[in-house]
Amino acid sequence: MKTLTTLFCTLLAVLALPSRAWAQEDDLPPIPPERVKEVKAQRTAYLTTKLDLSSEEAQVFWPVYNEFDEARTKLRQDLRQLMRPHRQGGAALTDAEARQILSKGQALRQQELNLEQDYQDRFVKAIGAVKVVDLHKAERDFNREVLRRLRDRMEERREGRPAPPGRR
């Protein structure tokens, strides 16, 4: 059980790295694809448990959720790509260029909202409305836990404390 908990904590920390990297300069190394897969698998297990999905519900829900997650990730990558040159202190923008960036950013966020609306109906059909509401909370809880674990690990490293066994 302790090994599973340690693995879970490590994977949570890895999941948080992409969001931390997006929020800061792009000077962090990329996360290895196998680590991303591990974290996604851990997220799947976490959400399945929190939503108390039956085998039948999981069979219907996960393909739809994975399709949604892939599309949402693509939109968020597009938005980061749009903003990246300006976060890194590129050339000064003209008013027209800034307006174009704002317009494109808003269009991408609207596409994400439309995507969520489209998939919400599919999620409700797969697992019911109550569990869809629970899904949003479980996703937030998972992400918060990932960030908390990452902060703890970063603090341990800054203070020079060794990581607990199994968390290296």
mmCIF file of C-alpha atoms in Angstrom:
data_model
loop_
_atom_site.group_PDB
_atom_site.id
_atom_site.type_symbol
_atom_site.label_atom_id
_atom_site.label_comp_id
_atom_site.label_asym_id
_atom_site.label_seq_id
_atom_site.Cartn_x
_atom_site.Cartn_y
_atom_site.Cartn_z
ATOM 1 C CA MET A 1 0.000 0.000 0.000
ATOM 2 C CA LYS A 2 2.837 2.380 0.891
ATOM 3 C CA THR A 3 4.493 1.685 -2.473
ATOM 4 C CA LEU A 4 1.228 2.430 -4.264
ATOM 5 C CA THR A 5 0.882 5.670 -2.313
ATOM 6 C CA THR A 6 4.463 6.628 -3.152
ATOM 7 C CA LEU A 7 3.900 5.854 -6.823
ATOM 8 C CA PHE A 8 0.699 7.872 -6.767
ATOM 9 C CA CYS A 9 2.470 10.872 -5.216
ATOM 10 C CA THR A 10 5.281 10.711 -7.743
ATOM 11 C CA LEU A 11 2.872 10.493 -10.629
ATOM 12 C CA LEU A 12 0.858 13.372 -9.270
ATOM 13 C CA ALA A 13 3.979 15.489 -9.206
ATOM 14 C CA VAL A 14 4.794 14.603 -12.790
ATOM 15 C CA LEU A 15 1.318 15.611 -13.938
ATOM 16 C CA ALA A 16 1.755 19.002 -12.331
ATOM 17 C CA LEU A 17 4.955 19.731 -14.208
ATOM 18 C CA PRO A 18 3.292 20.510 -17.536
ATOM 19 C CA SER A 19 0.956 23.062 -16.003
ATOM 20 C CA ARG A 20 3.845 24.651 -14.100
ATOM 21 C CA ALA A 21 5.918 24.788 -17.265
ATOM 22 C CA TRP A 22 3.072 26.417 -19.205
ATOM 23 C CA ALA A 23 2.628 29.061 -16.563
ATOM 24 C CA GLN A 24 6.323 29.951 -16.550
ATOM 25 C CA GLU A 25 9.003 30.444 -19.135
ATOM 26 C CA ASP A 26 9.617 27.501 -21.405
ATOM 27 C CA ASP A 27 13.037 26.750 -19.932
ATOM 28 C CA LEU A 28 12.048 23.495 -18.247
ATOM 29 C CA PRO A 29 12.923 20.229 -19.935
ATOM 30 C CA PRO A 30 10.075 18.372 -21.618
ATOM 31 C CA ILE A 31 8.413 15.598 -19.686
ATOM 32 C CA PRO A 32 9.142 12.148 -21.073
ATOM 33 C CA PRO A 33 6.105 10.676 -22.859
ATOM 34 C CA GLU A 34 6.199 7.531 -20.711
ATOM 35 C CA ARG A 35 5.821 9.679 -17.572
ATOM 36 C CA VAL A 36 2.854 11.479 -19.100
ATOM 37 C CA LYS A 37 1.259 8.104 -19.854
ATOM 38 C CA GLU A 38 1.839 6.966 -16.277
ATOM 39 C CA VAL A 39 0.196 10.086 -14.887
ATOM 40 C CA LYS A 40 -2.771 9.745 -17.226
ATOM 41 C CA ALA A 41 -3.177 6.157 -16.085
ATOM 42 C CA GLN A 42 -3.062 7.325 -12.478
ATOM 43 C CA ARG A 43 -5.638 10.022 -13.242
ATOM 44 C CA THR A 44 -7.858 7.377 -14.818
ATOM 45 C CA ALA A 45 -7.623 5.238 -11.691
ATOM 46 C CA TYR A 46 -8.246 8.245 -9.447
ATOM 47 C CA LEU A 47 -11.297 9.435 -11.380
ATOM 48 C CA THR A 48 -12.699 5.922 -11.710
ATOM 49 C CA THR A 49 -12.478 5.518 -7.938
ATOM 50 C CA LYS A 50 -13.837 8.968 -7.099
ATOM 51 C CA LEU A 51 -16.743 8.586 -9.529
ATOM 52 C CA ASP A 52 -17.368 5.016 -8.382
ATOM 53 C CA LEU A 53 -17.746 3.910 -12.004
ATOM 54 C CA SER A 54 -19.087 0.448 -12.644
ATOM 55 C CA SER A 55 -17.341 -1.690 -15.260
ATOM 56 C CA GLU A 56 -20.119 -0.925 -17.731
ATOM 57 C CA GLU A 57 -19.953 2.820 -17.086
ATOM 58 C CA ALA A 58 -16.170 2.822 -17.394
ATOM 59 C CA GLN A 59 -16.310 1.001 -20.719
ATOM 60 C CA VAL A 60 -18.597 3.665 -22.160
ATOM 61 C CA PHE A 61 -17.148 6.692 -20.359
ATOM 62 C CA TRP A 62 -13.368 6.380 -20.827
ATOM 63 C CA PRO A 63 -13.226 6.342 -24.624
ATOM 64 C CA VAL A 64 -15.412 9.464 -24.694
ATOM 65 C CA TYR A 65 -13.391 11.176 -21.946
ATOM 66 C CA ASN A 66 -10.067 10.340 -23.620
ATOM 67 C CA GLU A 67 -11.341 11.772 -26.913
ATOM 68 C CA PHE A 68 -12.460 14.913 -25.080
ATOM 69 C CA ASP A 69 -9.189 15.216 -23.172
ATOM 70 C CA GLU A 70 -7.150 14.932 -26.363
ATOM 71 C CA ALA A 71 -9.184 17.661 -28.083
ATOM 72 C CA ARG A 72 -9.034 19.910 -25.002
ATOM 73 C CA THR A 73 -5.289 19.413 -24.705
ATOM 74 C CA LYS A 74 -4.832 20.386 -28.359
ATOM 75 C CA LEU A 75 -6.823 23.608 -27.884
ATOM 76 C CA ARG A 76 -4.814 24.509 -24.785
ATOM 77 C CA GLN A 77 -1.550 23.834 -26.625
ATOM 78 C CA ASP A 78 -2.718 26.097 -29.444
ATOM 79 C CA LEU A 79 -3.470 28.858 -26.943
ATOM 80 C CA ARG A 80 -0.047 28.486 -25.282
ATOM 81 C CA GLN A 81 1.608 28.518 -28.698
ATOM 82 C CA LEU A 82 -0.240 31.722 -29.561
ATOM 83 C CA MET A 83 0.937 33.426 -26.381
ATOM 84 C CA ARG A 84 4.467 31.956 -26.171
ATOM 85 C CA PRO A 85 6.353 34.576 -28.237
ATOM 86 C CA HIS A 86 4.879 37.383 -26.169
ATOM 87 C CA ARG A 87 5.552 35.753 -22.809
ATOM 88 C CA GLN A 88 9.205 35.393 -23.730
ATOM 89 C CA GLY A 89 9.697 39.093 -24.289
ATOM 90 C CA GLY A 90 9.576 39.132 -28.078
ATOM 91 C CA ALA A 91 9.349 42.280 -30.156
ATOM 92 C CA ALA A 92 6.891 44.939 -29.056
ATOM 93 C CA LEU A 93 3.406 44.440 -30.422
ATOM 94 C CA THR A 94 1.442 46.923 -32.399
ATOM 95 C CA ASP A 95 -2.116 47.595 -31.327
ATOM 96 C CA ALA A 96 -3.414 45.681 -34.381
ATOM 97 C CA GLU A 97 -1.225 42.655 -33.587
ATOM 98 C CA ALA A 98 -2.332 42.667 -29.956
ATOM 99 C CA ARG A 99 -5.992 42.827 -30.998
ATOM 100 C CA GLN A 100 -5.467 39.900 -33.365
ATOM 101 C CA ILE A 101 -3.850 37.834 -30.583
ATOM 102 C CA LEU A 102 -6.692 38.690 -28.210
ATOM 103 C CA SER A 103 -9.257 37.728 -30.829
ATOM 104 C CA LYS A 104 -7.553 34.414 -31.616
ATOM 105 C CA GLY A 105 -7.172 33.647 -27.910
ATOM 106 C CA GLN A 106 -10.837 34.320 -27.277
ATOM 107 C CA ALA A 107 -11.793 32.130 -30.252
ATOM 108 C CA LEU A 108 -9.697 29.262 -28.846
ATOM 109 C CA ARG A 109 -11.267 29.624 -25.407
ATOM 110 C CA GLN A 110 -14.725 29.666 -27.038
ATOM 111 C CA GLN A 111 -13.836 26.487 -28.923
ATOM 112 C CA GLU A 112 -12.887 24.900 -25.587
ATOM 113 C CA LEU A 113 -16.207 25.955 -24.069
ATOM 114 C CA ASN A 114 -18.073 24.570 -27.092
ATOM 115 C CA LEU A 115 -16.122 21.326 -26.763
ATOM 116 C CA GLU A 116 -17.102 21.044 -23.100
ATOM 117 C CA GLN A 117 -20.750 21.672 -23.961
ATOM 118 C CA ASP A 118 -20.710 19.037 -26.705
ATOM 119 C CA TYR A 119 -19.071 16.401 -24.538
ATOM 120 C CA GLN A 120 -21.169 17.151 -21.482
ATOM 121 C CA ASP A 121 -24.166 15.555 -23.169
ATOM 122 C CA ARG A 122 -22.104 12.504 -24.059
ATOM 123 C CA PHE A 123 -20.795 12.238 -20.497
ATOM 124 C CA VAL A 124 -24.332 12.463 -19.094
ATOM 125 C CA LYS A 125 -25.430 9.631 -21.378
ATOM 126 C CA ALA A 126 -22.453 7.529 -20.263
ATOM 127 C CA ILE A 127 -22.487 8.066 -16.492
ATOM 128 C CA GLY A 128 -25.421 10.322 -15.562
ATOM 129 C CA ALA A 129 -25.614 13.977 -14.608
ATOM 130 C CA VAL A 130 -24.682 13.527 -10.941
ATOM 131 C CA LYS A 131 -21.433 11.779 -11.821
ATOM 132 C CA VAL A 132 -20.622 14.439 -14.431
ATOM 133 C CA VAL A 133 -20.866 17.080 -11.704
ATOM 134 C CA ASP A 134 -18.668 14.848 -9.535
ATOM 135 C CA LEU A 135 -16.225 14.516 -12.454
ATOM 136 C CA HIS A 136 -15.531 18.249 -12.469
ATOM 137 C CA LYS A 137 -14.831 18.216 -8.736
ATOM 138 C CA ALA A 138 -12.658 15.105 -8.987
ATOM 139 C CA GLU A 139 -10.590 16.656 -11.800
ATOM 140 C CA ARG A 140 -10.034 19.797 -9.716
ATOM 141 C CA ASP A 141 -9.150 17.731 -6.642
ATOM 142 C CA PHE A 142 -6.690 15.628 -8.631
ATOM 143 C CA ASN A 143 -4.999 18.711 -10.080
ATOM 144 C CA ARG A 144 -4.818 20.390 -6.667
ATOM 145 C CA GLU A 145 -3.257 17.291 -5.166
ATOM 146 C CA VAL A 146 -0.712 17.155 -7.975
ATOM 147 C CA LEU A 147 0.250 20.780 -7.419
ATOM 148 C CA ARG A 148 0.430 20.329 -3.655
ATOM 149 C CA ARG A 149 2.729 17.332 -4.024
ATOM 150 C CA LEU A 150 4.907 19.199 -6.487
ATOM 151 C CA ARG A 151 5.193 22.205 -4.155
ATOM 152 C CA ASP A 152 6.113 19.890 -1.283
ATOM 153 C CA ARG A 153 8.807 18.199 -3.351
ATOM 154 C CA MET A 154 10.194 21.526 -4.562
ATOM 155 C CA GLU A 155 10.292 22.813 -0.985
ATOM 156 C CA GLU A 156 12.092 19.668 0.163
ATOM 157 C CA ARG A 157 14.710 20.167 -2.537
ATOM 158 C CA ARG A 158 15.192 23.855 -1.700
ATOM 159 C CA GLU A 159 15.651 23.044 1.964
ATOM 160 C CA GLY A 160 17.978 20.169 1.182
ATOM 161 C CA ARG A 161 15.800 17.622 2.913
ATOM 162 C CA PRO A 162 16.010 14.139 1.457
ATOM 163 C CA ALA A 163 12.898 12.841 -0.200
ATOM 164 C CA PRO A 164 11.042 10.123 1.701
ATOM 165 C CA PRO A 165 11.976 6.589 0.606
ATOM 166 C CA GLY A 166 10.502 5.687 -2.779
ATOM 167 C CA ARG A 167 10.073 9.311 -3.920
ATOM 168 C CA ARG A 168 13.345 9.823 -5.752
#
